[in-house]
Coordinates of C-alpha atoms in Angstrom, one line a residue:
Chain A
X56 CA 0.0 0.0 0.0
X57 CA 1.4 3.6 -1.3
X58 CA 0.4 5.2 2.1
X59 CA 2.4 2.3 4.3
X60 CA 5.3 2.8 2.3
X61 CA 5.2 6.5 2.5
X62 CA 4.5 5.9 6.2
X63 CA 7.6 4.1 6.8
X64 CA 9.9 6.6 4.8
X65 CA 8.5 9.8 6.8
X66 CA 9.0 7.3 10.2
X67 CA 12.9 7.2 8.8
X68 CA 13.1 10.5 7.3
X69 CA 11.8 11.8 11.3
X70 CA 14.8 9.2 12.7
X71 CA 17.6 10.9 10.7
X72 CA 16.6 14.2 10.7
X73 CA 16.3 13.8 14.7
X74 CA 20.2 11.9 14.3
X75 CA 21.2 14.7 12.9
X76 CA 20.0 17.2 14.5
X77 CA 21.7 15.4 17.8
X78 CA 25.3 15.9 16.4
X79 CA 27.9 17.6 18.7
X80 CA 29.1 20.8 17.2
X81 CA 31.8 23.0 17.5
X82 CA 31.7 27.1 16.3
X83 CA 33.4 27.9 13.0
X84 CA 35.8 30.0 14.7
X85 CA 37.3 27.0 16.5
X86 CA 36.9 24.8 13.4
X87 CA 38.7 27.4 11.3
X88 CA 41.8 28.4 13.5
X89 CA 42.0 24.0 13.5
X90 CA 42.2 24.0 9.6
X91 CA 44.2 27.1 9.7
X92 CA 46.5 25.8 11.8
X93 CA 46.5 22.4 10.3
X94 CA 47.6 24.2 6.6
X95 CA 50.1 26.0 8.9
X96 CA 51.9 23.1 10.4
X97 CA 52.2 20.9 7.4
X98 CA 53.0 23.8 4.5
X99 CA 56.8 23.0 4.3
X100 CA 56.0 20.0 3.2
X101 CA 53.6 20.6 0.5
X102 CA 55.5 20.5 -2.7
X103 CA 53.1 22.0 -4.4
X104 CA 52.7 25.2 -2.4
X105 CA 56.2 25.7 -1.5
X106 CA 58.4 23.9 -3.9
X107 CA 61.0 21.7 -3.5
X108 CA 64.9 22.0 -3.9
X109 CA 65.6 21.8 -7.5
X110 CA 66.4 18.3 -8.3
X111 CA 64.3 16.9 -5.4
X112 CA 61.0 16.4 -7.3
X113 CA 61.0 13.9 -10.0
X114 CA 58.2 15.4 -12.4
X115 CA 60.7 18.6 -12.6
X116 CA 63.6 16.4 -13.5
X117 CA 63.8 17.1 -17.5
X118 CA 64.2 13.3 -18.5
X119 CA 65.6 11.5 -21.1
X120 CA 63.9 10.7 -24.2
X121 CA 62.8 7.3 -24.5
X122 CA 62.5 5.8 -28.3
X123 CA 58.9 3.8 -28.2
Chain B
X3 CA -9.7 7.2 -4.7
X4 CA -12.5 3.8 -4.1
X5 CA -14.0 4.5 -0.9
X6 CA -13.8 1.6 1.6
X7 CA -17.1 -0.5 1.8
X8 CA -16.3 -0.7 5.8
X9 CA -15.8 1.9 8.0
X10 CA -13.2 0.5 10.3
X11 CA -10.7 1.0 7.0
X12 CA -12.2 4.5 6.8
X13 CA -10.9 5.2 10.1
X14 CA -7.6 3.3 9.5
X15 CA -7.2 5.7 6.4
X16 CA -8.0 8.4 8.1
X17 CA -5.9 7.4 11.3
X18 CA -2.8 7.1 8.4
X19 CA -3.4 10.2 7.3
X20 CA -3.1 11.8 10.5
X21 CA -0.4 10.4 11.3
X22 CA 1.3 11.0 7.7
X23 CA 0.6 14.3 8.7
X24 CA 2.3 14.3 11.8
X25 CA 5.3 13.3 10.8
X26 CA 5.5 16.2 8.1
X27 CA 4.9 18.4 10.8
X28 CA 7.9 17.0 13.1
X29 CA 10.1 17.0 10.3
X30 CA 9.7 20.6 9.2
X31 CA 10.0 21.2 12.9
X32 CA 13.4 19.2 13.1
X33 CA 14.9 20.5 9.7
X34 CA 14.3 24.5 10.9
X35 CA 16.3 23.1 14.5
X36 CA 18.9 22.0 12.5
X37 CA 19.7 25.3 11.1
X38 CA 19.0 27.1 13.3
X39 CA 21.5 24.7 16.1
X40 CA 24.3 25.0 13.0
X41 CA 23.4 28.9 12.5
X42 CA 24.2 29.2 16.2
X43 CA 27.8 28.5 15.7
X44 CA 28.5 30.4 12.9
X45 CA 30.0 33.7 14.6
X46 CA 32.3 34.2 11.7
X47 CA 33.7 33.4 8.1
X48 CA 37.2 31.1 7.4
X49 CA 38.5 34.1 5.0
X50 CA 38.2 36.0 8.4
X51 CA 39.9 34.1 10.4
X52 CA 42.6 33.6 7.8
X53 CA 42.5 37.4 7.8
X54 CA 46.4 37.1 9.2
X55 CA 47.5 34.1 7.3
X56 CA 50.5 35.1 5.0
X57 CA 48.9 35.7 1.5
X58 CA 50.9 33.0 -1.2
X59 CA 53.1 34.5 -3.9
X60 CA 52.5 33.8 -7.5
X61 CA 52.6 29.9 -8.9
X62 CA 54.8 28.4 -11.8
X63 CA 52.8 25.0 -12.2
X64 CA 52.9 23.4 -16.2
X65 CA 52.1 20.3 -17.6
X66 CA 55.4 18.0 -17.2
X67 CA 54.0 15.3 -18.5
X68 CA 52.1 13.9 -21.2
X69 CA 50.4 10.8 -21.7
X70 CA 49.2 9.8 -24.5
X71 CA 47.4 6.4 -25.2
X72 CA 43.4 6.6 -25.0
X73 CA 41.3 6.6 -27.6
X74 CA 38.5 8.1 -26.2
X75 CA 37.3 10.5 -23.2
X76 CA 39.6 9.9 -20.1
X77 CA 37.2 9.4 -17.1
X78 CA 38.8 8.3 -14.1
X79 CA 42.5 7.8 -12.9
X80 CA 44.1 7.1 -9.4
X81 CA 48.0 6.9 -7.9
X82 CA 49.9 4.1 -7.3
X83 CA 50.9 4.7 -3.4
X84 CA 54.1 4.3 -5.2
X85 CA 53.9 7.9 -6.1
X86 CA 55.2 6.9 -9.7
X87 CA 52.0 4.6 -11.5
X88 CA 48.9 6.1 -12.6
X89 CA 45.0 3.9 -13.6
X90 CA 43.3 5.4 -16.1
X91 CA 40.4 4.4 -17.7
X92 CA 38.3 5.7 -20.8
X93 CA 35.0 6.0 -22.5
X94 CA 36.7 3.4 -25.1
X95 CA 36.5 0.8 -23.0
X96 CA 39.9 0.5 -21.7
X97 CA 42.0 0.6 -18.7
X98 CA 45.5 1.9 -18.7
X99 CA 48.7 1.7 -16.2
X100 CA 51.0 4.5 -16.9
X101 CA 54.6 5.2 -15.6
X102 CA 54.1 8.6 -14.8
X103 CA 58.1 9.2 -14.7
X104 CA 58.7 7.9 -17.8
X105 CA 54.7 8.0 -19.5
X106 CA 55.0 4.1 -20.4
X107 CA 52.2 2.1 -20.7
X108 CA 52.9 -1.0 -18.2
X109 CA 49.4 -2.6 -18.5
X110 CA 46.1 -2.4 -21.0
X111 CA 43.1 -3.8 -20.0
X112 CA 39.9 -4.3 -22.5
X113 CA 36.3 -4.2 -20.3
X114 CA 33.4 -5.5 -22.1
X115 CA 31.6 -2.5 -21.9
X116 CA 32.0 1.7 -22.7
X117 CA 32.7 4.2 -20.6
X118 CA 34.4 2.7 -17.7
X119 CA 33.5 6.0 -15.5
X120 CA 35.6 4.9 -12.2
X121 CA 39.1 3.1 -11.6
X122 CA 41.1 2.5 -8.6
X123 CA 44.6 1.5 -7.4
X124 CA 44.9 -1.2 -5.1
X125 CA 47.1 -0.2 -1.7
X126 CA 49.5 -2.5 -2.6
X127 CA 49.7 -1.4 -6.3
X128 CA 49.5 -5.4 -7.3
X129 CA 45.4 -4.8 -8.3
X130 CA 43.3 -2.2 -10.2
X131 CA 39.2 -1.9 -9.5
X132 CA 37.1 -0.5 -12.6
X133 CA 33.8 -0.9 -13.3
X134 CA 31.2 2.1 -15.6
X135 CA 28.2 0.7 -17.8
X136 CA 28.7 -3.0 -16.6
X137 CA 27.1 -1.7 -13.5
X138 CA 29.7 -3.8 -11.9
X139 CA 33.5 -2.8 -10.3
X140 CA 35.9 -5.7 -11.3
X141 CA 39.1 -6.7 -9.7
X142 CA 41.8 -7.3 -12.3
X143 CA 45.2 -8.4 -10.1
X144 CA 48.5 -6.7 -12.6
X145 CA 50.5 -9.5 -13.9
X146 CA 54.6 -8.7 -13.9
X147 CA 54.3 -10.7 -17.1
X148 CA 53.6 -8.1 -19.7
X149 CA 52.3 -11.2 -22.3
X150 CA 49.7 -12.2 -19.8
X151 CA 46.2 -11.2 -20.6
X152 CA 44.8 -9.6 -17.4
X153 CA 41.4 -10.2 -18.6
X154 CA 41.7 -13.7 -17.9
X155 CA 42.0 -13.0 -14.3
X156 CA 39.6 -10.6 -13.8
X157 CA 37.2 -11.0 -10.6
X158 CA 33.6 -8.9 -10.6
X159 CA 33.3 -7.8 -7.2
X160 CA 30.3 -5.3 -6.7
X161 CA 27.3 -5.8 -8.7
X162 CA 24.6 -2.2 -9.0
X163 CA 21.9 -2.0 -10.3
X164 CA 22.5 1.3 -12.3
X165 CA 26.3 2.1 -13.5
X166 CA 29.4 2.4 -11.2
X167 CA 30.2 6.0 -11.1
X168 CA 33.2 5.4 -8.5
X169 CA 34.9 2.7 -6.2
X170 CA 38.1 3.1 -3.9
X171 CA 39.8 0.5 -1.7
X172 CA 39.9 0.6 1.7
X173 CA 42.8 0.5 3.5
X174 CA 43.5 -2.8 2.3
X175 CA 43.2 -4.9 -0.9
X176 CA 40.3 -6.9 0.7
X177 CA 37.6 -4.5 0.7
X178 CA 36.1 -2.0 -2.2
X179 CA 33.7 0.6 -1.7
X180 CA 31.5 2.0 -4.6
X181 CA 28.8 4.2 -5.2
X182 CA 26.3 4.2 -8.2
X183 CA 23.8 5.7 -10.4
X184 CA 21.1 3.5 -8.5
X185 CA 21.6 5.8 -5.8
X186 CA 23.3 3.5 -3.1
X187 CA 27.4 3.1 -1.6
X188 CA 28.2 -0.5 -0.9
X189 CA 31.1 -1.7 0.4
X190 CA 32.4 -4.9 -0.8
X191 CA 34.8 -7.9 0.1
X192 CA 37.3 -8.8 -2.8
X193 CA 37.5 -11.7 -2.0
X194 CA 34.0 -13.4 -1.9
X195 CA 31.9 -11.0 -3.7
X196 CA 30.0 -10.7 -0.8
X197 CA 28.3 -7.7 0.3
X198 CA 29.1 -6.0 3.6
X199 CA 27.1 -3.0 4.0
X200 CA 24.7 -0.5 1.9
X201 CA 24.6 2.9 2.3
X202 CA 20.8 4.0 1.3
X203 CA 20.1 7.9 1.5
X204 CA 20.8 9.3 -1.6
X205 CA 17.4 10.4 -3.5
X206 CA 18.7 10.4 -7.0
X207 CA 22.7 9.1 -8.7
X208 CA 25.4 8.9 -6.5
X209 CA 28.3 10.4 -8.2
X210 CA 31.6 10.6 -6.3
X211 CA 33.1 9.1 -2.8
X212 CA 36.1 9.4 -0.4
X213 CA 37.2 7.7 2.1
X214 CA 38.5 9.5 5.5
X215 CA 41.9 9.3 5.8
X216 CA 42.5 5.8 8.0
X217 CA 43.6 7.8 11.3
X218 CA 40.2 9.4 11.4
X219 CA 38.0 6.3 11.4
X220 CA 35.3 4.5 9.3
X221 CA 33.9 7.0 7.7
X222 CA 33.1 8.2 3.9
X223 CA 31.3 11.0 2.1
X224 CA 29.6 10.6 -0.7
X225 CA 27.9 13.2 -3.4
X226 CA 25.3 13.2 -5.6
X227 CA 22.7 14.4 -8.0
X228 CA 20.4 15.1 -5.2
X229 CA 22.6 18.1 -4.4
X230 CA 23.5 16.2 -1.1
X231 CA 26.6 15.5 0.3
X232 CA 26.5 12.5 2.9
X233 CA 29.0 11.4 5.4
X234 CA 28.6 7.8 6.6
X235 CA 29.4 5.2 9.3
X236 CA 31.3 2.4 7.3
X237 CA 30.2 -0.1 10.4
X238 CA 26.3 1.0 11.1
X239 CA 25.5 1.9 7.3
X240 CA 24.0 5.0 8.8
X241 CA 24.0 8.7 7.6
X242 CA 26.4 10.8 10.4
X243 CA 26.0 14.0 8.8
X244 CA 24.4 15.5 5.6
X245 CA 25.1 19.0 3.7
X246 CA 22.9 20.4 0.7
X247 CA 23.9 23.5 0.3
X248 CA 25.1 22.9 -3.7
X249 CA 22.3 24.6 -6.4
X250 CA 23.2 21.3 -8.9
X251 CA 25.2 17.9 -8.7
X252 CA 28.3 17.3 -7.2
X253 CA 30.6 15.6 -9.0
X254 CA 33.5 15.4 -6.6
X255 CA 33.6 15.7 -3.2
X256 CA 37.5 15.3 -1.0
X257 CA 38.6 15.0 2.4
X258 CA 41.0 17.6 3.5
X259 CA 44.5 15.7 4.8
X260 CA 43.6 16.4 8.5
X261 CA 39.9 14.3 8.1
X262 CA 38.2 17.2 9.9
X263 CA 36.3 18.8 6.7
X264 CA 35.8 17.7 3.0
X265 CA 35.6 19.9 -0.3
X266 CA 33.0 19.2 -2.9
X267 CA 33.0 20.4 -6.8
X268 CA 29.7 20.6 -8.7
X269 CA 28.2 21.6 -11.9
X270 CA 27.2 24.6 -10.0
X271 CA 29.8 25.9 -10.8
X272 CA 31.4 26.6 -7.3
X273 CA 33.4 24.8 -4.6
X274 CA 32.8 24.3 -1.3
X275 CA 34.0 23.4 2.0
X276 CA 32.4 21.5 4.9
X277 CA 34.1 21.3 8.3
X278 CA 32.4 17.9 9.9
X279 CA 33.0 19.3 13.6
X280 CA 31.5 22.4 13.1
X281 CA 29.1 20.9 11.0
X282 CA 28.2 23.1 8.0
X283 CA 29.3 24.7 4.9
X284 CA 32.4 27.1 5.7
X285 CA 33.1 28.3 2.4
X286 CA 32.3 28.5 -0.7
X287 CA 35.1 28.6 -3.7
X288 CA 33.7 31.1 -6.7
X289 CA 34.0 33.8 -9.0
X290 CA 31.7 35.3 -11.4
X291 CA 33.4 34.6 -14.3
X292 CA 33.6 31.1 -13.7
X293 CA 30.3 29.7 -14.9
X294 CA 31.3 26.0 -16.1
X295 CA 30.7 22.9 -13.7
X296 CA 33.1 21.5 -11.4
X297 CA 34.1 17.9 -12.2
X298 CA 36.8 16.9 -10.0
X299 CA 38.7 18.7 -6.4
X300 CA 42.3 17.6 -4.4
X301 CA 44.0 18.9 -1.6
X302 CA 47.6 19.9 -2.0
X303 CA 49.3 18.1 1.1
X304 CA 48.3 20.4 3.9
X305 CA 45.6 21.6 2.7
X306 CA 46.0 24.9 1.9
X307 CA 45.5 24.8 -1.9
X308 CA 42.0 23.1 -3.4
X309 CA 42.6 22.0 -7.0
X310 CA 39.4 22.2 -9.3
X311 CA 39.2 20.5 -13.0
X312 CA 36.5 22.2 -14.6
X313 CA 34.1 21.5 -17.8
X314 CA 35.9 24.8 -19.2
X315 CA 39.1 22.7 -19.8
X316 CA 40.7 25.2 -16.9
X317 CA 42.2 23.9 -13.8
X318 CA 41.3 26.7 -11.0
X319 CA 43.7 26.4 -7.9
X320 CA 42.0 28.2 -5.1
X321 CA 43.4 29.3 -1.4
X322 CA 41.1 27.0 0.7
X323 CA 41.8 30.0 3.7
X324 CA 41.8 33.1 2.0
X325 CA 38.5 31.8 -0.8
X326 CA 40.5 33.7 -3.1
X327 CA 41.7 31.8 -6.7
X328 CA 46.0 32.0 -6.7
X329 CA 46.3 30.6 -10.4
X330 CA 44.8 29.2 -13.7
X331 CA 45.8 26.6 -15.8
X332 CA 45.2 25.9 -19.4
X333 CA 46.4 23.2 -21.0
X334 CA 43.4 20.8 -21.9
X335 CA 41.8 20.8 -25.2
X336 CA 38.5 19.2 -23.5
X337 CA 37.2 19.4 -20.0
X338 CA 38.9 17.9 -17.3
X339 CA 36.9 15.0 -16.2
X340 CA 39.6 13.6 -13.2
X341 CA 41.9 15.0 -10.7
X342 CA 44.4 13.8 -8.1
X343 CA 47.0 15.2 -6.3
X344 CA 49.7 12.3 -5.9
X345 CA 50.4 10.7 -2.6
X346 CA 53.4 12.3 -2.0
X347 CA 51.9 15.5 -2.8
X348 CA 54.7 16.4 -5.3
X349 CA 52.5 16.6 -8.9
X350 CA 48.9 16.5 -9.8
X351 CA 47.2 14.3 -12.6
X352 CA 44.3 15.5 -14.8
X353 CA 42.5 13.2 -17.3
X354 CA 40.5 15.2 -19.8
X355 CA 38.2 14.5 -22.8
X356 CA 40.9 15.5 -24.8
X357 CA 41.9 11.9 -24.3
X358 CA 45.0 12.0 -22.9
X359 CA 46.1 12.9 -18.8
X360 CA 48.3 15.5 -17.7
X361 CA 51.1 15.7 -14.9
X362 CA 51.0 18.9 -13.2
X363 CA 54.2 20.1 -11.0

């Protein structure tokens, strides 16, 4: 029956809507200064933000050219 | 509608109804909470707080590498933890292992069927997963025998009902977990076949997952065509945490290296950013000019930079602190369909239309 099925999605839609809505939260100012600091912490070792000494990454390496 | 002949079903109907009604009622009631609980703790923007943060100088990233192979629409492609091979795979059918040092082809594999939409690298770079059309994510374990035909020992793992739009290993070669156009995740064992768990939530295609990175736990988001981006217990099958903020589908959604947010790309054109712990949208990544869908986000290695392939055939890098774009890249002669940053964060790949994939340092 349509209106048992439709039933039994509201009865689950209610369930995760009240799952949700039971999360523990944190403000954005907290969150932020976390992935700030995070993006701090680990930036010399990003590559790609800060480079690497010249010889160090192999994609920069100009390579030899290999007959196919 | 037939009326009932007996009126005990009338008042069962009617009693259904009521309830029906009731329910509506309590969720409205619920879904204006949750805002309003998430609107609570939003006293102030990221780009604020990053106010201070040392703006980042201009960016010399080209294309360093070409390859060259498909013959068709690249789709899909995933590192090697080896931080060297590269899976591709195509509308034409085929799946490709690349040197990325040296852009050989190491491996070829046929699938039966077109537009083979995800691929995967094993964690011990002995396997690839692919799967599209077939509705179905196959195993296929890479032979060091170049003559052997890796067809032969392929081994169908997760079976959809609607195509594979992605699958990703867990932490080991056991398990696979894949999402599909029939609206469900489901996480696999290799081995067996068998099915572990199903994630059910999604209203319309699932299009994209990512796993948490393993110190953060069982958990996964997932993004689809319902605009909603899910986060999910890999144990419980249960919904944690759900964001719809996007105006159309995402395509891509990403953890960020720490495990405590995830970015999401969608044919709205923008990119956004959802910190789990605070639990909303924290930023959004746009510009006016930029009015062509996202297909495809990655972190750099800490974070700060969010790399977008768009359906422009631009790569935007954006300053996931500051919102602000930092650089441009052209190169693609078709939109970029696939994007990862490798694991050693050195280079990113692109796969494009164009056909071919692109190694960005």
């Amino acid at each position: 029956m349509t209106s048992n099925s439709n039933l039994s999605n509201m009865r689950r839609l209610v369930e995760q809507l009240k799952l949700e809505a039971s999360v523990e939260r944190i403000k954005v100012s907290q969150a932020a200064a976390d992935l700030q600091q995070y993006c701090l912490q680990n930036a010399s070792k990003d590559a790609l933000l800060v480079g690497v000494p010249t010889g160090s990454n192999p994609f920069r390496e100009p390579r030899s050219c290999a007959v196919v | 509608m037939r009326s009932p002949p007996i009126p005990e079903m009338a008042t069962q109907e009617v009693q259904l109804n009521e309830t029906l009604a009731h329910l509506k009622t309590e969720s409205e009631t619920l879904k204006t909470k949750l805002e309003e609980e998430r609107a609570k703790l939003h006293d102030v923007e990221l780009h604020q707080v990053a106010e201070k943060v040392e703006a980042l100088g201009q960016f010399v990233m080209k294309t360093r590498r070409t390859l060259k192979g498909h013959g068709n629409k690249v789709l899909c492609m995933d590192w090697c933890k080896d931080k060297r091979r590269i899976v591709s795979s195509s509308q034409d059918g085929k799946v490709i292992v690349w040197d990325a040092f040296t852009t050989n082809k190491e491996h070829a594999v046929t699938m039966p069927c077109t537009w083979v939409m995800a691929c995967a690298y094993a964690p011990s770079g002995c396997a690839v997963a692919c799967g599209g059309l077939d509705n179905k994510c196959s195993v296929y374990p890479l032979s060091l025998d170049k003559n052997e035909n890796l067809a032969a020992k392929k081994k169908s793992v997760a079976m959809h009902t609607n195509y594979l739009s992605a699958c990703s290993f867990t932490n080991s070669d056991m398990q696979i977990l894949t999402s599909s156009g029939d609206g469900t995740c489901a996480l696999w064992d290799v081995e067996s076949g068998q099915l572990l768990q199903s994630f059910h939530g999604h209203a319309a295609d699932v299009l994209c997952l990512d796993l948490a990175p393993s110190e953060t736990g069982n958990t996964f988001v997932s993004g689809g065509c319902d605009k909603k981006a899910n986060v999910w217990d890999m144990r419980s099958g249960q919904c944690i945490q759900s964001f719809e903020t996007h105006e159309s589908d995402i395509n891509s959604v990403r953890y960020y290296p720490s495990g405590d947010a995830f970015a999401s790309g969608s044919d709205d054109a923008t990119c956004r950013l959802y910190d789990l712990r605070a639990d909303r949208e924290v930023a959004i990544y746009s510009k006016e000019s930029i009015i062509f869908g996202v297909s495809s986000v990655d972190f750099s290695l800490s974070g700060r930079l969010l790399f977008g392939g768009y359906n422009d055939y631009t790569i935007n890098v954006w300053d996931v602190l500051k919102g602000t774009r930092v650089s441009i890249l052209f190169g693609h002669e078709n939109r970029v369909s696939t994007l990862r940053v490798s694991p050693d964060g050195t280079a990113f790949c692109t796969g494009s239309w164009d056909h071919t994939l692109r190694i960005w340092a």
